[in-house]
Short mmCIF file of C-alpha atoms in Angstrom, two decimals:
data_model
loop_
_atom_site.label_atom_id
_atom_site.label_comp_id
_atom_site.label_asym_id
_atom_site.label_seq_id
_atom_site.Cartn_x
_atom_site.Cartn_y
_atom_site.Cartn_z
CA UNK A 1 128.55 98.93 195.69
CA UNK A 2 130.42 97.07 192.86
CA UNK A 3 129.09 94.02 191.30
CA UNK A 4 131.31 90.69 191.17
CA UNK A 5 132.27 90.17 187.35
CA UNK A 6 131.12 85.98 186.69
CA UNK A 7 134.12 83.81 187.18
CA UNK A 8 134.64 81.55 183.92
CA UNK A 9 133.03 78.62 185.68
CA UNK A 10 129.47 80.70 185.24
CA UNK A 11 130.50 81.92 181.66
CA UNK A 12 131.32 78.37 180.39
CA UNK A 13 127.58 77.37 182.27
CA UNK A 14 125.94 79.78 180.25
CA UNK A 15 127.56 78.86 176.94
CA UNK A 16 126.44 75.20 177.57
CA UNK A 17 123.10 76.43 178.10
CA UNK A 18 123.03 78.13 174.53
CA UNK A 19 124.78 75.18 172.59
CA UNK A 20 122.14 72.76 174.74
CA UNK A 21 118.75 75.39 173.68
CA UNK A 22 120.46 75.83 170.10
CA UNK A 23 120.40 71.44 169.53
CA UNK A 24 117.47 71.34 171.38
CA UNK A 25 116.05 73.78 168.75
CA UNK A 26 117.90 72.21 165.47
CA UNK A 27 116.49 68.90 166.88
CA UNK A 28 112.52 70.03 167.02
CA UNK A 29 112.82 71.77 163.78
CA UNK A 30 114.20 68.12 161.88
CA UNK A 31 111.11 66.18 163.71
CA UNK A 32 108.72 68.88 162.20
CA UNK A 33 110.35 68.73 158.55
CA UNK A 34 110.75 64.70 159.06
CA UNK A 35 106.71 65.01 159.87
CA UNK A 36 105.68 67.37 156.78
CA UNK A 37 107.74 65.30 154.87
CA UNK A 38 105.71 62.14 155.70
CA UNK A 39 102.44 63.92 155.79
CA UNK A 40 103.03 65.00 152.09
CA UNK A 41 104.40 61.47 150.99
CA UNK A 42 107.92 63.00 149.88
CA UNK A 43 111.45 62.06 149.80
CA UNK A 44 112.94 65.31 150.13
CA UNK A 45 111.17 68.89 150.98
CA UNK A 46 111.89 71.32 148.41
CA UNK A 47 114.82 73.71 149.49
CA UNK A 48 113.80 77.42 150.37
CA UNK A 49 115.94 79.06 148.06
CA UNK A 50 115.16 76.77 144.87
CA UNK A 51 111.36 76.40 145.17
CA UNK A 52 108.96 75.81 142.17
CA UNK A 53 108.32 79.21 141.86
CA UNK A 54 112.52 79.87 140.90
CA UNK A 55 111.75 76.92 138.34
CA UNK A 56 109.31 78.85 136.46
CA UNK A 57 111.12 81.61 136.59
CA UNK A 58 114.41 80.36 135.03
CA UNK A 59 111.84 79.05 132.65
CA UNK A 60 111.02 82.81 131.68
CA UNK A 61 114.18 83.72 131.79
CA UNK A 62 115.08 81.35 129.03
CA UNK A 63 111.68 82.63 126.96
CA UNK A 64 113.79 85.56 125.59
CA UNK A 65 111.85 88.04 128.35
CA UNK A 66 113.82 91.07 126.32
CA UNK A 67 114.68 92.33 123.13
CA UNK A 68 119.08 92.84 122.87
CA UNK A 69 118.79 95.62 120.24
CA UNK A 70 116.67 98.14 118.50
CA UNK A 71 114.00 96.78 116.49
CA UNK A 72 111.61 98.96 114.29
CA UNK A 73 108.26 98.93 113.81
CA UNK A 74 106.73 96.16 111.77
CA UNK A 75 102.96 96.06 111.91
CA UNK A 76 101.59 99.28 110.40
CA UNK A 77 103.99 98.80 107.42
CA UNK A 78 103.03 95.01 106.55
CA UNK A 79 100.02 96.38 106.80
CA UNK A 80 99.97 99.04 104.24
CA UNK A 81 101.79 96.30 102.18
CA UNK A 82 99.72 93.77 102.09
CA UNK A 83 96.90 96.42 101.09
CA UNK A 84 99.11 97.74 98.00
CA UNK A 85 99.75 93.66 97.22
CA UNK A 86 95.79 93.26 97.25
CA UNK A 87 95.12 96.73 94.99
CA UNK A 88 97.67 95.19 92.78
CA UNK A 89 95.50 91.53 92.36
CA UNK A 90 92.54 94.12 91.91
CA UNK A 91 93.78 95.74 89.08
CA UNK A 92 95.21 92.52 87.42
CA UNK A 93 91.95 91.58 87.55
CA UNK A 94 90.57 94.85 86.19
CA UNK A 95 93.00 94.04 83.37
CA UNK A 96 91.65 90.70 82.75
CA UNK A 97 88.14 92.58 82.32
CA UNK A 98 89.89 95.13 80.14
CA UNK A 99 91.80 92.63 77.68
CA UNK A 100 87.96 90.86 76.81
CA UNK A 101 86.85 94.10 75.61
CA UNK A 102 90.05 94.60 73.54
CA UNK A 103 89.68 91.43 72.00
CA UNK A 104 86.28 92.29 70.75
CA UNK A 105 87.61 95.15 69.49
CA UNK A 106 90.60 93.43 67.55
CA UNK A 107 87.85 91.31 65.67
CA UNK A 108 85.86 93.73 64.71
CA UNK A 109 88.35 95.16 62.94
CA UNK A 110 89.70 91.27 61.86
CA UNK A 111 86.41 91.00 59.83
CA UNK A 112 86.29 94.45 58.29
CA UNK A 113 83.40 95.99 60.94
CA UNK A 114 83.43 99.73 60.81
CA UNK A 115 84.53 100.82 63.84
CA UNK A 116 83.86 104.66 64.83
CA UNK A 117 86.87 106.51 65.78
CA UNK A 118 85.35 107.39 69.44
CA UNK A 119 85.04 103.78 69.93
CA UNK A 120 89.03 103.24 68.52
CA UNK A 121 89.78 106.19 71.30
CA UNK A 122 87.99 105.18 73.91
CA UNK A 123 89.62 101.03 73.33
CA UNK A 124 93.06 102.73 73.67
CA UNK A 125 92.26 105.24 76.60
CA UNK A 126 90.88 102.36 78.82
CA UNK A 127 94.18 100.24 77.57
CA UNK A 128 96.51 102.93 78.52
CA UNK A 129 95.03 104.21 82.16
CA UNK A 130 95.17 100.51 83.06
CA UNK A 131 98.35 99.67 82.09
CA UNK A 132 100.09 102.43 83.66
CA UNK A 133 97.88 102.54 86.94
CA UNK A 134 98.83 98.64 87.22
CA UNK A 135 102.81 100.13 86.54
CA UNK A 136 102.46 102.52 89.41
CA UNK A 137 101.03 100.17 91.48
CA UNK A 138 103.68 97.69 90.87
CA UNK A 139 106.05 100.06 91.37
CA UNK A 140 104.98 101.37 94.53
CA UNK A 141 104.25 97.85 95.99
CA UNK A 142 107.57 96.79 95.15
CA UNK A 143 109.35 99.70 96.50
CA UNK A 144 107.55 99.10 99.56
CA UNK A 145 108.14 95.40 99.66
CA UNK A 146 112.17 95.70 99.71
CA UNK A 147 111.29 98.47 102.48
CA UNK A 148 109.81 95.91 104.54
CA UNK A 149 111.72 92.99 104.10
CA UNK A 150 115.05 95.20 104.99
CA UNK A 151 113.09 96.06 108.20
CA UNK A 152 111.80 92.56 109.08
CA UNK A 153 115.25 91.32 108.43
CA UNK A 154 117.19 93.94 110.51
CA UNK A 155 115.08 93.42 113.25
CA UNK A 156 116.06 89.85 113.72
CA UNK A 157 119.46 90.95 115.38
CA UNK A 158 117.19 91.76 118.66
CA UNK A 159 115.29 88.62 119.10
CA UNK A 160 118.75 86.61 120.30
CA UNK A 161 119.46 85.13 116.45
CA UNK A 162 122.00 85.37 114.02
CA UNK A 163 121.12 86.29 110.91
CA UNK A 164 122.27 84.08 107.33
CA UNK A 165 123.08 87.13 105.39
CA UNK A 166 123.61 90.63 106.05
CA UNK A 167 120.61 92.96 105.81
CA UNK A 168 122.12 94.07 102.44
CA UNK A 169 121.48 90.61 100.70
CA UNK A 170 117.72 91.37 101.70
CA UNK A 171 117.41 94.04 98.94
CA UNK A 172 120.52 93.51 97.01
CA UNK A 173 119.61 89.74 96.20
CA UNK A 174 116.74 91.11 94.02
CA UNK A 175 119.26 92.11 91.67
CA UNK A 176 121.53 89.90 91.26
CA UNK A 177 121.48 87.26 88.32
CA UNK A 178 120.90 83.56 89.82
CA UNK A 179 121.22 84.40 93.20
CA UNK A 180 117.30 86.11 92.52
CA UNK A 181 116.22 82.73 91.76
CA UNK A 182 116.10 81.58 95.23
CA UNK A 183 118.26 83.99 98.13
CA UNK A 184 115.26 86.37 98.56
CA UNK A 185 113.28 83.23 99.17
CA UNK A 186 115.44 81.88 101.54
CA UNK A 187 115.89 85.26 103.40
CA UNK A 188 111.98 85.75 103.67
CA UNK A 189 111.74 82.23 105.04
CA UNK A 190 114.14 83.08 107.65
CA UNK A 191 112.22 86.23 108.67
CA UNK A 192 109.44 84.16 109.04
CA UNK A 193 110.82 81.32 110.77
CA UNK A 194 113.05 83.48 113.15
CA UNK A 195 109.97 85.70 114.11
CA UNK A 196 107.90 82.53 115.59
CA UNK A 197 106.82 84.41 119.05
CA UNK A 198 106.76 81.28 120.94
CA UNK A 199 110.55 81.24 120.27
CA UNK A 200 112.80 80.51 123.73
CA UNK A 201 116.68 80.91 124.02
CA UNK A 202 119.24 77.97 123.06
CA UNK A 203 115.88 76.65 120.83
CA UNK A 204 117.11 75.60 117.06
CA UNK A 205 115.21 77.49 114.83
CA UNK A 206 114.25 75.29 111.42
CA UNK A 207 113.59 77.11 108.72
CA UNK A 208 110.62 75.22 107.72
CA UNK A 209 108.12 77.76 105.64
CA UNK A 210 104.34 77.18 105.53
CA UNK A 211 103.12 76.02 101.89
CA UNK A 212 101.47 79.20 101.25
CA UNK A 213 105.21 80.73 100.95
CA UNK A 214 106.16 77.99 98.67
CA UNK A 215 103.09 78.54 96.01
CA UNK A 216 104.38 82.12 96.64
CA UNK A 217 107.59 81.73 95.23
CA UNK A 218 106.65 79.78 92.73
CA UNK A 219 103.97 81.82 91.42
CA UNK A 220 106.74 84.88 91.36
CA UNK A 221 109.30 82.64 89.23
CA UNK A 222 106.21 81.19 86.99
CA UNK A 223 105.27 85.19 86.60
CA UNK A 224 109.12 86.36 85.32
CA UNK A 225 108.54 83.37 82.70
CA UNK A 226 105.41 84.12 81.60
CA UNK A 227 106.67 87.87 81.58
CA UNK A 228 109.71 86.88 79.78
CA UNK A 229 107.96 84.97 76.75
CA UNK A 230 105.21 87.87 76.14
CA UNK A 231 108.00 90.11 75.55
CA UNK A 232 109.40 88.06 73.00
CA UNK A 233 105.98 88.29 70.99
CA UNK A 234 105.01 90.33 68.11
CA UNK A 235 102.70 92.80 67.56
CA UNK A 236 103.38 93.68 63.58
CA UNK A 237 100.24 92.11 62.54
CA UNK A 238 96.48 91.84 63.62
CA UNK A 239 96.41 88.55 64.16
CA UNK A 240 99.89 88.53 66.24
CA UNK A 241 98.25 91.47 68.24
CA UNK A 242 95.17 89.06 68.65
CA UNK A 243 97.29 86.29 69.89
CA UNK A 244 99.21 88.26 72.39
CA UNK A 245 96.38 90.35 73.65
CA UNK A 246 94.80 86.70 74.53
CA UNK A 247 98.23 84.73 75.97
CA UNK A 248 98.15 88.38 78.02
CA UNK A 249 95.53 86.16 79.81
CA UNK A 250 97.77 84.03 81.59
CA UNK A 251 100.20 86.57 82.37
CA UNK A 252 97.60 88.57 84.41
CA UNK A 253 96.13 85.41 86.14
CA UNK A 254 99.51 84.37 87.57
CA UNK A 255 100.47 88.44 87.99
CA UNK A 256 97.02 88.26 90.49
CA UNK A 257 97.60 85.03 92.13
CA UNK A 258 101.37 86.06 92.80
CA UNK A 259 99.96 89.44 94.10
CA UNK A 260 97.23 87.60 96.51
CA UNK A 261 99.93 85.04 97.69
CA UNK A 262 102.58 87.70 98.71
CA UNK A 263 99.58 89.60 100.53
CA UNK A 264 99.22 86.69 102.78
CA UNK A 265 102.87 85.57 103.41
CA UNK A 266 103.03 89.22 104.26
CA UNK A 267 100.63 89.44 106.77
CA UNK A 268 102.01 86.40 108.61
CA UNK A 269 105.09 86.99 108.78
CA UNK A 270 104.27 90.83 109.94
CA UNK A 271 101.64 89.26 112.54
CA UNK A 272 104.23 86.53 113.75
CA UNK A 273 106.71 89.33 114.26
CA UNK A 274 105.21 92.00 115.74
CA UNK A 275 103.82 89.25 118.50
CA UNK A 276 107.10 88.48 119.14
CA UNK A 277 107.94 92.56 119.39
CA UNK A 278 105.46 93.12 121.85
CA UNK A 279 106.03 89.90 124.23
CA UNK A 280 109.95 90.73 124.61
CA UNK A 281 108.83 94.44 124.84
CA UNK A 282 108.02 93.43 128.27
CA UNK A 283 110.93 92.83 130.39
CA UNK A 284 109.20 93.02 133.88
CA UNK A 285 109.02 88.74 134.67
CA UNK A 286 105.20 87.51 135.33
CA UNK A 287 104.63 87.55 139.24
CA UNK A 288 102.34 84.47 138.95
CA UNK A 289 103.49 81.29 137.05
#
């Protein structure tokens, strides 16, 4: 037996019926948002698809959650650096210690005090092995310095910042007359500065160094003048060796402050960086906020 296909009368009924259920529907679902809406003592309920949840998250977003390039490592380096920086204040030091005992030495022979020749040998071995163990240190510290501060530098390409200089100027400004008087200062300050871990995108960054970098610099430029002037000094007579074996003094006090001061503008800068390193090293975004 065949079944009657509805007419359109019963197919418009039924359509009625939905639109009617559907209103009455839209219509219970306003009263129950109209009544959480009073109960909470708002104006407006937050939408589904921008709750507070998507706030924080565009907040993230805007943190820098990842790095745009390849950085190198940072921390074991400064590190090692601002060890060599310290040995080098150590044996500044060592050569403070070593330039009283010359002195004596020098006046003994001033007056006309015999003076053994074991003694005279042993003065001038002590003299030597400091001076060129402080030399190697130097040497090696510095090396290891322009190492760094090429790394630090290049590195700030990946945290979503352009760079003043190219990575070049970070070594090459060392060496060139004038500009060494204040570009490597300005390029250290903007590794610093730059590698603030708290940093988000669209932020200015001011390049506004701590004092301890300051004192740094200055203590390098007071060092190349103090350097400068005991070059200049003579050494034909006793008493000239006697007065530059003393004014050698001040150039290892300021050589061992300039040491301790780049240790800890090292350190910071390598801490603040590496911090920074490891938070945009994690692109997965927090699942609590």
């Amino acid at each position: 037996m065949a079944t009657k296909p509805p007419d359109r009368a019963t197919l418009r009924k039924v359509s009625n019926l939905d639109d009617d259920i559907e209103a009455s529907l839209r219509e219970e679902i306003r009263e129950d948002e109209d009544r959480a809406r009073d109960e909470a003592g708002l104006d407006e309920l937050p939408r589904a698809d921008h709750a507070p949840e998507d706030d924080a998250r565009e907040d993230y977003e805007r943190a820098i959650p990842r790095l745009t390039g390849e950085v190198r490592p940072i921390a074991t380096l400064g590190r090692v650096l601002a060890g060599l920086l310290g040995l080098s204040a150590l044996t500044s030091l060592a050569q403070i210690w070593s330039n009283l005992l010359h002195i004596e030495f020098l006046e003994l022979l001033r007056v006309g005090a015999t003076v053994s020749n074991l003694a005279a040998e042993a003065n001038d071995e002590r003299v030597l092995l400091l001076t060129f163990l402080q030399l190697g240190i130097i040497l090696v510290s510095a090396f290891t310095f322009l190492f760094w501060v090429r790394r630090a530098y290049g590195n700030l390409a990946a945290f979503h910042y352009q760079r003043q200089h190219g990575v070049g100027w970070s070594i090459g400004a060392w060496f060139v007359p004038f500009l060494n008087l204040y570009r490597p200062f300005t390029i250290v300050k903007e590794i610093y500065c730059a590698s603030n871990p708290q940093r988000r995108i669209g932020d200015t960054v001011p390049l506004q160094a701590p004092f301890v970098m300051y004192a740094w610099w200055t203590s390098i430029m007071l060092s190349r003048g103090v350097t400068r002037f005991e070059a200049k000094m003579d050494f034909d007579t006793l008493p000239q060796m006697l007065a530059a074996t003393r004014f050698a003094y001040v150039s290892y006090s300021v050589g061992a402050l300039a040491a301790v001061l780049a240790a800890v503008v090292v350190y910071q800068t390598t801490q603040r960086q590496a911090a920074l390193i490891r938070r945009l090293s994690s692109t997965a975004p927090p699942t609590t906020f």
